[in-house]
Every structure is written in C-alpha cells, then in structure tokens.
Short mmCIF file of C-alpha atoms in Angstrom, two decimals:
data_model
loop_
_atom_site.label_atom_id
_atom_site.label_comp_id
_atom_site.label_asym_id
_atom_site.label_seq_id
_atom_site.Cartn_x
_atom_site.Cartn_y
_atom_site.Cartn_z
CA MET T 1 -11.33 10.50 12.63
CA SER T 2 -9.65 7.33 13.87
CA THR T 3 -6.11 7.56 15.19
CA ILE T 4 -5.54 3.79 14.99
CA GLN T 5 -2.14 2.88 13.54
CA PRO T 6 -2.47 0.68 10.40
CA TYR T 7 0.54 -1.62 10.08
CA ASP T 8 0.65 -3.05 6.55
CA ALA T 9 -0.51 -2.34 2.99
CA GLU T 10 -3.86 -4.04 3.51
CA GLU T 11 -4.69 -2.00 6.62
CA TRP T 12 -3.50 1.27 5.08
CA THR T 13 -5.67 0.54 2.05
CA GLN T 14 -8.69 -0.12 4.26
CA TYR T 15 -8.01 3.07 6.21
CA LEU T 16 -7.62 5.28 3.12
CA THR T 17 -10.08 3.79 0.59
CA ASP T 18 -13.17 5.69 1.73
CA ARG T 19 -11.45 8.88 2.88
CA ASP T 20 -12.11 12.14 1.08
CA PHE T 21 -9.64 13.63 -1.40
CA SER T 22 -10.28 17.35 -1.18
CA VAL T 23 -10.23 19.33 -4.42
CA ARG T 24 -9.23 22.98 -4.61
CA ALA T 25 -12.28 25.19 -4.20
CA SER T 26 -11.21 27.26 -7.22
CA SER T 27 -11.14 24.12 -9.43
CA LEU T 28 -14.65 23.18 -8.30
CA ARG T 29 -15.97 26.67 -8.94
CA ARG T 30 -14.58 26.70 -12.50
CA ILE T 31 -16.01 23.29 -13.41
CA GLN T 32 -19.38 24.05 -11.77
CA LYS T 33 -19.62 27.31 -13.70
CA ALA T 34 -18.72 25.52 -16.92
CA LEU T 35 -21.37 22.85 -16.37
CA GLN T 36 -24.03 25.52 -15.89
CA SER T 37 -23.18 27.25 -19.16
CA ASP T 38 -24.81 26.23 -22.45
CA LYS T 39 -21.69 27.38 -24.28
CA THR T 40 -19.44 24.77 -22.63
CA SER T 41 -18.29 22.02 -24.96
CA MET T 42 -17.04 18.56 -24.06
CA LYS T 43 -13.58 19.78 -25.05
CA ASP T 44 -13.83 22.53 -22.43
CA LEU T 45 -14.83 20.01 -19.74
CA ASN T 46 -11.93 17.76 -20.70
CA ARG T 47 -9.49 20.66 -20.42
CA LEU T 48 -10.80 21.82 -17.04
CA ILE T 49 -10.83 18.36 -15.49
CA LYS T 50 -7.42 17.36 -16.84
CA SER T 51 -5.96 20.54 -15.34
CA ASP T 52 -6.49 19.15 -11.82
CA PRO T 53 -5.25 15.66 -10.80
CA LEU T 54 -7.76 15.46 -7.96
CA LEU T 55 -10.68 16.12 -10.31
CA CYS T 56 -9.27 13.42 -12.58
CA LEU T 57 -9.14 10.95 -9.70
CA HIS T 58 -12.78 11.51 -8.72
CA VAL T 59 -13.99 11.31 -12.32
CA VAL T 60 -12.01 8.18 -13.19
CA LYS T 61 -13.06 6.45 -9.94
CA ALA T 62 -16.73 7.13 -10.71
CA ALA T 63 -16.40 6.01 -14.34
CA SER T 64 -14.51 2.87 -13.30
CA ILE T 65 -17.50 1.79 -11.21
CA LEU T 66 -19.78 2.06 -14.25
CA HIS T 67 -17.34 0.20 -16.49
CA ALA T 68 -16.82 -2.57 -13.93
CA GLU T 69 -20.55 -3.32 -14.07
CA LYS T 70 -20.22 -3.80 -17.84
CA GLY T 71 -16.96 -5.72 -17.69
CA SER T 72 -15.04 -2.96 -19.49
CA VAL T 73 -12.31 -0.52 -18.43
CA VAL T 74 -11.56 3.20 -18.51
CA THR T 75 -8.76 4.04 -20.94
CA GLY T 76 -8.28 7.76 -20.29
CA VAL T 77 -9.64 10.91 -18.68
CA GLU T 78 -11.67 11.88 -21.75
CA HIS T 79 -13.09 8.36 -21.92
CA ALA T 80 -14.09 8.61 -18.25
CA ILE T 81 -15.82 11.96 -18.78
CA SER T 82 -17.79 10.76 -21.81
CA SER T 83 -18.71 7.56 -19.95
CA LEU T 84 -20.26 9.52 -17.09
CA GLY T 85 -22.18 11.98 -19.23
CA THR T 86 -23.06 15.54 -18.27
CA ASP T 87 -25.76 14.69 -15.71
CA ASN T 88 -23.68 12.20 -13.76
CA LEU T 89 -20.66 14.46 -13.99
CA GLU T 90 -22.62 17.38 -12.55
CA LYS T 91 -23.87 15.25 -9.64
CA LEU T 92 -20.35 14.05 -8.96
CA ILE T 93 -18.85 17.55 -9.03
CA ASN T 94 -21.54 18.88 -6.69
CA SER T 95 -20.84 16.07 -4.22
CA MET T 96 -17.11 16.87 -3.98
CA LYS T 97 -15.52 18.62 -1.05
CA GLY T 98 -13.70 21.82 -1.89
CA THR T 99 -10.81 23.14 0.17
CA ARG T 100 -8.69 26.26 0.36
CA LEU T 101 -5.00 26.00 1.07
CA ASN T 102 -4.10 26.77 4.66
CA ALA T 103 -0.90 28.75 4.25
CA HIS T 104 0.24 27.70 7.75
CA SER T 105 -0.28 23.98 7.13
CA THR T 106 2.67 21.96 5.88
CA ALA T 107 0.34 18.98 5.41
CA ASP T 108 -1.90 21.00 3.06
CA LYS T 109 1.03 22.30 1.03
CA MET T 110 2.65 18.88 0.75
CA TYR T 111 -0.69 17.31 -0.25
CA PHE T 112 -0.91 19.64 -3.23
CA ARG T 113 2.81 19.32 -3.88
CA ALA T 114 2.39 15.52 -4.13
CA THR T 115 -0.43 15.93 -6.67
CA ALA T 116 1.69 18.44 -8.61
CA ASN T 117 4.56 15.92 -8.76
CA SER T 118 2.14 13.32 -10.14
CA HIS T 119 0.85 15.77 -12.75
CA HIS T 120 4.45 16.50 -13.72
CA ALA T 121 5.10 12.76 -14.20
CA ALA T 122 1.95 12.38 -16.32
CA VAL T 123 2.87 15.31 -18.60
CA GLN T 124 6.37 13.90 -19.02
CA VAL T 125 5.21 10.42 -20.01
CA ARG T 126 2.66 11.78 -22.48
CA SER T 127 5.39 13.77 -24.19
CA TRP T 128 7.81 10.84 -24.25
CA LEU T 129 5.31 8.51 -25.88
CA GLU T 130 4.47 11.11 -28.49
CA HIS T 131 8.20 11.37 -29.29
CA ALA T 132 9.33 7.77 -28.94
CA ARG T 133 6.24 5.62 -29.51
CA LYS T 134 4.22 7.71 -32.00
CA GLY T 135 1.52 8.31 -29.40
CA MET T 136 0.79 4.64 -28.63
CA PHE T 137 -0.97 4.10 -25.27
CA THR T 138 -0.59 7.81 -24.53
CA GLU T 139 -3.83 8.35 -22.61
CA GLU T 140 -3.58 5.10 -20.66
CA SER T 141 0.01 5.87 -19.72
CA TYR T 142 -0.90 9.44 -18.78
CA LEU T 143 -3.48 8.08 -16.33
CA ALA T 144 -1.11 5.43 -14.98
CA ALA T 145 1.61 8.02 -14.35
CA LEU T 146 -0.88 10.46 -12.82
CA PHE T 147 -2.18 7.90 -10.31
CA TYR T 148 1.10 6.11 -9.61
CA GLY T 149 1.65 8.35 -6.58
CA ILE T 150 -1.88 8.36 -5.11
CA GLY T 151 -0.47 6.83 -1.93
CA HIS T 152 1.56 10.01 -1.39
CA TRP T 153 -1.54 12.18 -1.90
CA ALA T 154 -3.60 10.06 0.47
CA LEU T 155 -0.97 9.88 3.20
CA TRP T 156 -0.24 13.60 3.27
CA HIS T 157 -3.99 14.20 3.55
CA HIS T 158 -4.81 11.49 6.10
CA ALA T 159 -1.52 10.47 7.75
CA PRO T 160 0.55 13.68 7.84
CA LEU T 161 2.40 12.69 11.03
CA HIS T 162 3.87 9.67 9.25
CA MET T 163 4.78 11.63 6.15
CA SER T 164 6.43 14.41 8.15
CA GLN T 165 8.50 11.87 10.04
CA MET T 166 9.43 10.17 6.77
CA GLN T 167 10.73 13.45 5.33
CA ILE T 168 12.81 14.06 8.46
CA LYS T 169 14.40 10.60 8.29
CA ILE T 170 15.20 10.96 4.57
CA ARG T 171 16.29 14.60 4.43
CA GLU T 172 17.93 15.04 7.84
CA GLN T 173 19.13 11.54 8.70
CA GLY T 174 20.04 10.48 5.17
CA LYS T 175 18.09 7.22 5.31
CA ASP T 176 16.97 5.29 2.23
CA SER T 177 13.35 6.08 1.35
CA GLU T 178 12.23 2.47 0.93
CA THR T 179 13.70 1.48 4.30
CA VAL T 180 11.98 4.41 6.00
CA GLU T 181 8.65 3.61 4.35
CA ARG T 182 8.78 0.00 5.55
CA GLU T 183 9.72 1.14 9.03
CA LEU T 184 6.86 3.64 9.29
CA PHE T 185 4.12 1.97 7.23
CA GLY T 186 5.08 -1.71 7.29
CA CYS T 187 5.22 -1.58 3.47
CA THR T 188 6.22 0.81 0.69
CA ILE T 189 4.02 3.73 -0.35
CA LYS T 190 3.91 2.08 -3.78
CA ASP T 191 2.22 -0.91 -2.10
CA ILE T 192 -0.38 1.43 -0.62
CA SER T 193 -0.92 3.09 -4.01
CA HIS T 194 -1.43 -0.34 -5.54
CA GLY T 195 -3.93 -1.28 -2.84
CA LEU T 196 -5.94 1.87 -3.54
CA ALA T 197 -5.76 1.34 -7.32
CA VAL T 198 -7.18 -2.18 -6.91
CA SER T 199 -9.79 -1.06 -4.38
CA TRP T 200 -11.03 1.68 -6.71
CA ASN T 201 -10.79 -0.53 -9.80
CA LEU T 202 -8.56 1.99 -11.55
CA PRO T 203 -7.43 1.17 -15.13
CA GLU T 204 -5.32 -1.92 -15.71
CA LEU T 205 -2.09 -0.08 -16.55
CA VAL T 206 -2.31 1.83 -13.26
CA GLN T 207 -2.51 -1.45 -11.35
CA THR T 208 0.12 -3.20 -13.48
CA SER T 209 2.63 -0.36 -13.13
CA LEU T 210 2.26 -0.41 -9.35
CA ALA T 211 2.26 -4.20 -9.10
CA GLU T 212 5.54 -4.63 -10.96
CA ASP T 213 8.33 -4.85 -8.40
CA LEU T 214 10.90 -2.49 -9.88
CA PRO T 215 11.98 -0.28 -6.97
CA LEU T 216 13.85 3.00 -7.25
CA ASN T 217 17.07 1.91 -5.60
CA LYS T 218 20.78 2.16 -6.29
CA ARG T 219 21.04 -1.24 -7.97
CA THR T 220 18.11 -0.63 -10.35
CA LEU T 221 19.42 2.79 -11.31
CA MET T 222 22.98 1.53 -11.70
CA LYS T 223 21.97 -1.20 -14.13
CA LEU T 224 19.70 1.04 -16.19
CA HIS T 225 22.30 3.78 -16.15
CA GLN T 226 24.96 1.32 -17.33
CA ARG T 227 22.65 0.33 -20.18
CA SER T 228 22.08 3.96 -21.14
CA LEU T 229 25.84 4.47 -21.32
CA GLU T 230 26.31 1.21 -23.28
CA ASP T 231 28.59 -0.10 -20.55
CA PRO T 232 30.47 -3.15 -21.96
CA ARG T 233 30.27 -4.85 -18.57
CA LEU T 234 26.59 -5.46 -19.26
CA ARG T 235 26.19 -8.50 -21.46
CA GLY T 236 24.31 -11.72 -22.01
CA GLU T 237 21.17 -12.51 -20.05
CA GLU T 238 21.44 -9.44 -17.82
CA LEU T 239 21.45 -7.11 -20.83
CA ARG T 240 18.58 -9.00 -22.49
CA GLU T 241 16.49 -8.66 -19.32
CA LEU T 242 17.11 -4.90 -19.23
CA ASN T 243 16.23 -4.56 -22.92
CA HIS T 244 13.02 -6.47 -22.29
CA LEU T 245 12.22 -4.31 -19.26
CA VAL T 246 12.56 -1.04 -21.17
CA GLN T 247 10.05 -2.28 -23.76
CA GLN T 248 7.33 -2.93 -21.17
CA ARG T 249 4.34 -0.59 -21.16
CA PHE T 250 4.75 0.14 -17.46
CA PHE T 251 8.41 1.21 -17.79
CA PRO T 252 7.91 4.86 -18.89
CA VAL T 253 5.21 5.21 -16.21
CA LYS T 254 7.69 4.23 -13.52
CA LEU T 255 10.49 6.24 -15.10
CA SER T 256 8.46 9.45 -15.20
CA ASN T 257 7.51 9.07 -11.54
CA TRP T 258 11.12 8.37 -10.59
CA LEU T 259 12.09 11.60 -12.35
CA ALA T 260 9.32 13.67 -10.75
CA GLY T 261 9.99 12.20 -7.31
CA THR T 262 13.74 12.72 -7.36
CA ALA T 263 13.73 16.10 -9.10
CA THR T 264 11.74 17.51 -6.20
CA PHE T 265 14.84 16.90 -4.06
CA GLY T 266 16.96 18.74 -6.64
CA TRP T 267 17.44 18.70 -10.42
CA HIS T 268 21.21 18.73 -9.93
CA LYS T 269 21.39 15.71 -7.60
CA PRO T 270 23.32 12.67 -8.97
CA THR T 271 20.25 10.42 -8.80
CA THR T 272 18.20 12.89 -10.87
CA LEU T 273 20.99 13.21 -13.44
CA HIS T 274 21.27 9.41 -13.74
CA ILE T 275 17.53 9.18 -14.37
CA ILE T 276 17.83 11.87 -17.05
CA ASP T 277 20.51 9.73 -18.75
CA ILE T 278 18.07 6.79 -18.69
CA VAL T 279 15.29 8.97 -20.15
CA SER T 280 17.65 10.15 -22.89
CA ASP T 281 18.44 6.55 -23.75
CA TYR T 282 14.72 5.64 -23.73
CA LEU T 283 13.97 8.51 -26.13
CA LYS T 284 17.08 7.74 -28.22
CA SER T 285 17.87 11.43 -28.00
CA GLU T 286 20.93 13.55 -27.36
CA LEU T 287 21.33 14.52 -23.70
CA GLY T 288 21.02 18.24 -24.38
CA SER T 289 17.79 17.75 -26.34
CA THR T 290 16.43 15.48 -23.61
CA MET T 291 17.19 18.02 -20.89
CA SER T 292 15.49 20.75 -22.91
CA LEU T 293 12.40 18.57 -23.41
CA LEU T 294 12.21 17.63 -19.73
CA HIS T 295 12.43 21.26 -18.66
CA LYS T 296 9.80 22.25 -21.20
CA ASN T 297 7.44 19.53 -19.98
CA CYS T 298 8.02 20.51 -16.37
CA ALA T 299 7.21 24.13 -17.15
CA GLN T 300 4.08 23.08 -19.05
CA SER T 301 2.90 20.97 -16.11
CA SER T 302 3.46 23.87 -13.70
CA ARG T 303 1.42 26.19 -15.92
CA ASP T 304 -1.43 23.68 -16.22
CA TYR T 305 -1.61 22.83 -12.53
CA PHE T 306 -0.44 25.07 -9.72
CA VAL T 307 -1.67 25.98 -6.26
CA VAL T 308 -0.99 29.48 -4.99
CA GLY T 309 1.25 29.28 -1.93
CA THR T 310 3.02 26.08 -2.97
CA LEU T 311 6.22 25.52 -4.91
CA THR T 312 5.74 24.31 -8.49
CA PRO T 313 8.00 21.57 -9.93
CA ALA T 314 9.25 24.06 -12.51
CA ALA T 315 10.35 26.56 -9.88
CA GLU T 316 12.74 23.95 -8.53
CA MET T 317 14.57 23.91 -11.86
CA LEU T 318 15.71 27.46 -11.18
CA PHE T 319 17.28 26.68 -7.83
CA ILE T 320 21.04 26.54 -7.58
CA PRO T 321 22.43 23.70 -5.42
CA SER T 322 21.81 24.58 -1.77
CA SER T 323 21.43 22.94 1.61
CA HIS T 324 18.10 24.75 2.03
CA GLN T 325 15.23 22.31 1.50
CA GLY T 326 12.11 24.37 2.17
CA GLY T 327 9.21 23.32 4.38
CA TYR T 328 8.67 19.57 4.60
CA LYS T 329 7.86 18.83 8.26
CA LEU T 330 4.99 19.79 10.52
CA SER T 331 5.40 22.65 12.96
CA GLU T 332 5.02 21.94 16.68
CA ALA T 333 1.52 23.42 16.68
CA GLU T 334 0.44 21.46 13.59
CA TYR T 335 1.93 18.25 15.01
CA LYS T 336 -0.08 18.74 18.18
CA PHE T 337 -3.28 19.31 16.20
CA CYS T 338 -2.72 16.35 13.87
CA SER T 339 -1.99 14.05 16.82
CA LYS T 340 -5.64 14.38 17.81
CA HIS T 341 -7.04 13.60 14.36
CA PHE T 342 -4.68 11.25 12.50
CA PRO T 343 -2.76 8.00 13.12
CA ILE T 344 0.29 8.50 15.31
CA PRO T 345 3.51 6.92 13.96
CA ARG T 346 4.82 3.90 15.81
CA PRO T 347 7.82 2.70 13.76
CA ARG T 348 8.19 -1.04 13.41
CA LYS T 349 10.81 -2.45 15.73
CA ILE T 350 12.74 -5.41 14.39
CA GLN T 351 13.60 -7.56 17.38
CA THR T 352 17.01 -9.17 17.20
CA ALA T 353 15.64 -12.18 19.04
CA VAL T 354 13.73 -13.22 15.95
CA GLY T 355 15.50 -11.22 13.25
CA SER T 356 18.12 -13.88 12.51
CA ASP T 357 15.71 -16.79 12.12
CA SER T 358 15.46 -17.32 8.37
CA LYS T 359 12.48 -19.65 8.69
CA LEU T 360 10.33 -16.75 9.86
CA LYS T 361 8.72 -14.95 6.94
CA ASP T 362 8.63 -11.41 8.37
CA PRO T 363 10.24 -10.91 11.81
CA ALA T 364 9.44 -7.19 11.72
CA LEU T 365 5.73 -7.89 11.29
CA ILE T 366 5.83 -10.34 14.20
CA ALA T 367 7.45 -7.68 16.40
CA THR T 368 4.92 -5.05 15.30
CA VAL T 369 1.83 -7.16 15.93
CA ASN T 370 3.20 -8.49 19.21
CA GLU T 371 3.81 -4.92 20.36
CA ARG T 372 0.34 -3.93 19.20
CA PHE T 373 -1.29 -6.78 21.15
CA LEU T 374 0.63 -6.03 24.36
CA GLN T 375 0.76 -2.23 24.38
CA TYR T 376 -1.98 -0.86 22.13
CA ALA T 377 -5.16 -2.82 22.82
CA GLN T 378 -7.02 0.48 22.33
CA ASP T 379 -6.37 0.07 18.60
CA TYR T 380 -9.11 -2.55 18.55
CA GLN T 381 -12.86 -2.12 18.78
CA HIS T 382 -13.93 -5.79 18.72
CA PRO T 383 -12.36 -9.20 19.58
CA SER T 384 -12.79 -10.34 15.96
CA GLU T 385 -10.26 -7.69 14.89
CA VAL T 386 -7.67 -9.14 17.28
CA LEU T 387 -8.27 -12.67 15.98
CA LYS T 388 -8.06 -11.48 12.37
CA ASP T 389 -4.67 -9.87 13.04
CA LEU T 390 -3.51 -13.03 14.82
CA LEU T 391 -4.25 -15.28 11.84
CA LYS T 392 -2.72 -12.78 9.44
CA VAL T 393 0.58 -12.54 11.33
CA LEU T 394 0.80 -16.33 11.69
CA VAL T 395 0.78 -16.59 7.90
CA GLN T 396 2.55 -13.39 6.81
CA GLY T 397 4.96 -13.19 9.73
CA VAL T 398 5.59 -16.65 11.19
CA GLY T 399 5.29 -18.35 7.81
CA MET T 400 2.55 -20.89 8.53
CA GLU T 401 0.89 -22.06 5.31
CA ARG T 402 -2.61 -22.70 6.66
CA VAL T 403 -4.44 -21.43 9.73
CA SER T 404 -8.00 -21.74 10.95
CA LEU T 405 -10.09 -20.37 13.78
CA ASN T 406 -12.27 -22.88 15.64
CA THR T 407 -15.03 -22.30 18.20
CA LEU T 408 -16.72 -24.84 20.45
CA ASN T 409 -20.27 -24.83 21.80
CA THR T 410 -19.70 -26.45 25.18
CA ARG T 411 -23.37 -27.43 25.52
CA SER T 412 -23.83 -29.22 22.21
CA GLN T 413 -20.11 -30.06 21.85
CA ILE T 414 -20.29 -28.81 18.25
CA LEU T 415 -16.95 -27.56 16.91
CA LYS T 416 -17.17 -24.95 14.16
CA VAL T 417 -14.47 -23.71 11.79
CA ILE T 418 -15.42 -20.04 11.44
CA HIS T 419 -12.48 -18.62 9.49
CA SER T 420 -9.39 -19.88 7.68
CA ILE T 421 -6.46 -18.67 5.57
CA GLY T 422 -4.41 -20.78 3.16
CA PHE T 423 -6.97 -23.52 2.52
CA SER T 424 -8.36 -23.71 -1.02
CA SER T 425 -11.81 -22.20 -1.47
CA ASP T 426 -13.40 -25.63 -1.90
CA HIS T 427 -11.53 -27.28 0.98
CA PRO T 428 -14.00 -29.27 3.15
CA LEU T 429 -12.62 -27.81 6.39
CA ASN T 430 -13.76 -24.28 5.51
CA GLN T 431 -16.90 -23.22 7.39
CA SER T 432 -17.41 -26.81 8.59
CA GLN T 433 -18.69 -28.18 11.90
CA HIS T 434 -17.88 -31.35 13.82
CA GLN T 435 -19.30 -33.31 16.73
CA THR T 436 -16.79 -33.76 19.54
CA ASP T 437 -17.03 -34.93 23.17
CA THR T 438 -16.20 -33.65 26.63
CA GLN T 439 -13.00 -35.70 26.80
CA GLY T 440 -11.74 -34.53 23.43
CA LEU T 441 -8.76 -32.26 22.88
CA PHE T 442 -10.85 -29.26 21.87
CA SER T 443 -12.87 -29.49 25.08
CA ARG T 444 -9.67 -29.59 27.11
CA LEU T 445 -8.30 -26.58 25.26
CA TYR T 446 -11.55 -24.78 26.08
CA ASP T 447 -11.03 -25.51 29.78
CA LYS T 448 -7.67 -23.77 30.04
CA VAL T 449 -5.11 -21.96 27.89
CA ALA T 450 -2.71 -24.46 26.35
CA CYS T 451 -0.52 -24.91 23.28
CA ILE T 452 -0.14 -28.31 21.61
CA MET T 453 2.48 -29.16 18.99
CA VAL T 454 1.65 -32.38 17.18
CA ASN T 455 4.53 -34.33 15.62
CA GLN T 456 5.62 -37.89 14.92
CA ASP T 457 6.15 -38.56 18.63
CA ASN T 458 2.64 -37.78 19.85
CA THR T 459 0.42 -37.92 16.78
CA HIS T 460 -0.98 -41.38 17.63
CA ARG T 461 -2.11 -40.25 21.10
CA ILE T 462 -3.45 -36.86 19.97
CA SER T 463 -5.27 -38.27 16.96
CA LYS T 464 -7.56 -40.31 19.24
CA MET T 465 -8.73 -37.08 20.90
CA LEU T 466 -9.93 -35.38 17.70
CA PRO T 467 -13.27 -35.78 15.85
CA ASP T 468 -12.85 -38.14 12.88
CA SER T 469 -14.55 -35.64 10.55
CA TYR T 470 -11.99 -32.99 11.53
CA LYS T 471 -8.73 -34.91 11.53
CA GLN T 472 -9.26 -36.36 8.04
CA HIS T 473 -8.90 -32.84 6.62
CA ILE T 474 -5.72 -31.79 8.43
CA ASN T 475 -2.10 -32.95 8.53
CA ASP T 476 -1.53 -36.33 10.13
CA SER T 477 1.45 -35.41 12.25
CA ASN T 478 2.58 -31.82 11.90
CA TYR T 479 0.42 -29.00 13.25
CA LEU T 480 -0.15 -26.60 16.13
CA LEU T 481 -3.21 -25.96 18.28
CA MET T 482 -3.66 -23.29 20.92
CA SER T 483 -6.60 -21.80 22.76
CA VAL T 484 -7.18 -18.07 23.06
CA PHE T 485 -9.11 -16.68 26.03
CA MET T 486 -10.73 -13.37 26.94
CA ASN T 487 -10.15 -13.15 30.68
CA SER T 488 -11.35 -16.53 31.97
CA LYS T 489 -13.63 -17.29 29.04
CA PRO T 490 -12.50 -19.24 25.94
CA VAL T 491 -12.87 -17.39 22.64
CA ALA T 492 -11.39 -19.72 20.01
CA ILE T 493 -8.81 -22.39 19.22
CA VAL T 494 -6.21 -21.63 16.56
CA TYR T 495 -5.01 -24.38 14.21
CA ALA T 496 -1.87 -23.93 12.08
CA ASP T 497 0.20 -26.15 9.76
CA MET T 498 2.70 -25.96 6.91
CA GLY T 499 0.34 -27.09 4.16
CA GLU T 500 -0.53 -30.40 2.56
CA ALA T 501 3.13 -31.29 2.09
CA ALA T 502 3.36 -31.47 5.89
CA THR T 503 6.68 -29.62 6.04
CA GLU T 504 8.17 -29.79 9.50
CA ILE T 505 7.35 -26.89 11.82
CA GLU T 506 10.54 -25.38 13.17
CA THR T 507 11.11 -24.69 16.86
CA VAL T 508 11.23 -20.93 16.29
CA GLN T 509 7.85 -21.05 14.51
CA HIS T 510 6.36 -23.02 17.39
CA LYS T 511 7.77 -20.44 19.81
CA GLN T 512 6.38 -17.47 17.87
CA PHE T 513 2.99 -19.17 17.40
CA LYS T 514 2.69 -19.63 21.16
CA GLN T 515 3.95 -16.13 21.94
CA LEU T 516 1.52 -14.44 19.54
CA CYS T 517 -1.48 -16.44 20.75
CA THR T 518 -0.54 -15.56 24.34
CA ALA T 519 -0.19 -11.88 23.38
CA ALA T 520 -3.62 -12.02 21.69
CA THR T 521 -5.10 -13.40 24.92
CA SER T 522 -3.55 -10.48 26.84
CA CYS T 523 -4.90 -8.05 24.25
CA LEU T 524 -8.41 -9.48 24.56
CA ALA T 525 -8.25 -9.16 28.33
CA ALA T 526 -7.25 -5.49 28.04
CA LEU T 527 -9.95 -4.94 25.40
CA SER T 528 -12.65 -6.33 27.73
CA LYS T 529 -11.66 -3.78 30.40
CA ASN T 530 -11.97 -0.93 27.93
#
C-alpha cells in the first residue's frame, strides 16, 4: 500500500475511492447463509443488510452504478437491494472482504466505532422525521445520515496514523477539530466524505448534506442554540435565515451527525447538551421527552449494530463525567506497523512569510506543496504528477485564474498546449498548437530556466516574440511565463494570468509563482535520480 501523503480533498478522495471497506466476517456469514436459504424473504435481506453500515455502503454503491446508467437515483437501502436483485446481490456479497476485529488494534476498533456512530446518527434522524415530519424523506435521510461520516470510516481504515494524531491534538491538546483536520489533511473530513460521495455517485441528499457549508463550530451552535431558547437578541434577517436553515432537508442529517459525533466525547459535555436543546426545538418537544427519545434511539442503534470488543454509543450514556477517555490513539507497536503501510502525517506548515498576504488564496497550501517539492520528491512516481500539482497550487494557492502547460518540439518548433486550468472548455487555447521560431520567447525559455512577468512596461517588446496564433488568445499585458527543467533538459513552460479581465498580478503572486516553479524544477531533478 502506498505511503504517499495526500494533501487536499481531491488527493484524499483519489487515495480512498478504490480502497476496500472491510465488513465484519460475522455479518458476511449471516447474509451469505440467508441468500442460500429458500426460506429467506426480501424483508429478511433488508433487515440483515440494514443492520450493518458497511454492508449498506457496498450495496448502495453497487446499486448507484446501475441507476447512474439509467439516469435515476437510489432513494434508500431497500430500494438499492431491490434494484440489484438476488443474483447481483449474491455476487456482490461473495466479492466482499470479511474481517475479524483485532482486539489489540486501536485502528480496527476506531474503524468500527466510526461506523457505529454513523449508524447511531441514521437511527436518530429516522426517528426524528417520523415524529416531526410524518415520515417524509425518511429513507433518503437515513442514508444521508448513515454516509455523512464515511470519511471517518475510510481514514481510520486507510490513514490511521493521521486519525490517531488528530485524536491526540483534540483530546490532549484541546485543539478545535476543524483546525486540526485542515492541518493534518489540508481540508476537513467532511470535504473528504463529500469527495467520496460524489466519486461513488451516492444519493443526492448524501452529496447535498455534505456540500452545504454548515460547520460544527461555536458560532453555528451558539446561533442555533439561541434560536432554540427563543433568545430575543435574535431578530430580523438573522432569525429568518436560521428559520430557513432548519427547514432544509439536509439540516436533520447534519444535526444527527453532530449529536452522534459529540456524544462520543461525552453525553454530559456542554456542546452535546446544546445540541440536544437544538434537537428538542427541531422536534418541538419538551426537553425531558427529547432526552428520553434520544437515549431510546441510541440504545436501539447499539442493539442493531455492535461489534464485540468495541464500545457502543449507548454504553457511553451510562458513563459519569470522568477524565478517562478510553483508547483513541495507536500504541507504539501499532504506530510502527502502520508507518510501513499507510500515509505518514506531515502537518501543513503555514509560513508567516506568505501568511499575511491577503492576495494569496491559500498560503498554507503553497507552503505544503513547496515543502513537498523540496523535501518529498519520493511522493511522486512520474514528472506529470509534479506538473499537475504545480498547476493546481498556482490556482488554488497563489490565486491565478488561468494556467496552462506548454511544450516545445525544438526540431519542428511546434508549441503545444497540453493541459490547462481555468480556461472555458471551448477556449481555443486548450489543446492547441502553434508554429514558433528559434528566436521566439518560448525557444529562449527552452534554452535556460527563466521567469518572465509581462506588464504594461514590456508588453510591446515581448509580444513580438510570441506566435500570433498564441498571443491572440491570452492577455495583452498581464501574465507570467516560466520554464521548468528536469536536470538540464526542458520539460515545459508554465503560463499564468488573472483571467480575461486582466486583473493586475501582485508582486507576492509573481514571487510565489517563481518560487513554486523553481521548487518543481528541483523536485523533477530529485525524481530523475530516484
């Protein structure tokens, strides 16, 4: 298994999309036995599959592929099962990987704990909608709540070093979870869950719930808690926005996952109690009745889905407040083992040199990619991966609107645009080629590493050195060009601008553009030696 460190939501999604999601061996045995029996009804299959979140994930993923071909969507677990049919379901079940819990593995226990938390959230939201919405969208919401935390499942299974470090920073150092996630993963775990949901074509409400930017933070909770208490300080547009928010279909999905995620740190913690107030308001129920319902649902979830050797969500209800937090981090032996098989955490370092420049879109990303180019060339297998990361960070980090990668055949003097970001799909520069000459600017950039910033002062002189067919599709007087080499051989020339509006490129952007292209050249040199 690769130990390369992904550094943003896109890379984590690519890393996790095709990984296995092991199902408990006991769950597989029960469903296989049921499929072989003539006495098994569809109702029995539904019950067995819905009792295990990992079985649900595999079944819904498979059914979503079939529905995508027809232009339709999966609306629930039972719908997914009936869509597959018995034969396809049996093939799918037989292809799954079963696993037994390793009692000495924190990663294993936390993997199943994460799925149990998701099951808890799904059971809660199903109950709420039956009480407050007369069962409307129950099955879709159940699925959305169940899969809202798939990033947590995936990361405990395939990036346990990161997840262990995250728990340490939150539980022992008292850091905010979202800050820690961005430091370790370059994004939130919700972003990774969303990437996986899109990649697997999971139902629309799953994707919508994860796409909506409503984080679990102090401000969000404070406002919703104020609303639940009918705080008179909330009024006007702010109150109307909160009322509108609570009516959205994704809201109970998020709320149930907030509850399940915070309750696992303690049912008596202030954050958990605030969320319970919000749930009570959502259900329009008395607090005592709400608490009773939540505990009942939690107990029901723990009966339906449990893994021997792990703590159930319901068991945590019985704990009195204590500083003891149970096992949440890898042992020294497990850390050593995982270091050979999984990505090793390299937290993002925000450099103060660029951190204060507001024109830069993501200084932390710039620092991360720059560090990766200069210190971790072994992360890459092919030069194209380096160039891809370079273009991505120029847009997502430096804030350039459009970038393109250009190569030159020095024999024919044909310039080709091989890749671009930010140009419209029908833009004539995409995948184009242009005749140039040996005295042109591109030829000179292919002779030696150089960075050119074109502005009002030099545009007249530079323009004469570009092919007419190329310059008519770029900005007249506001762009950057720099060559990237692999040892002494030219690889490509990078073009970057601020879009058709020709917004001025700031000095700090010019500086970071040059620094990143130089770092990419160093990375390519190191890659060639490996």
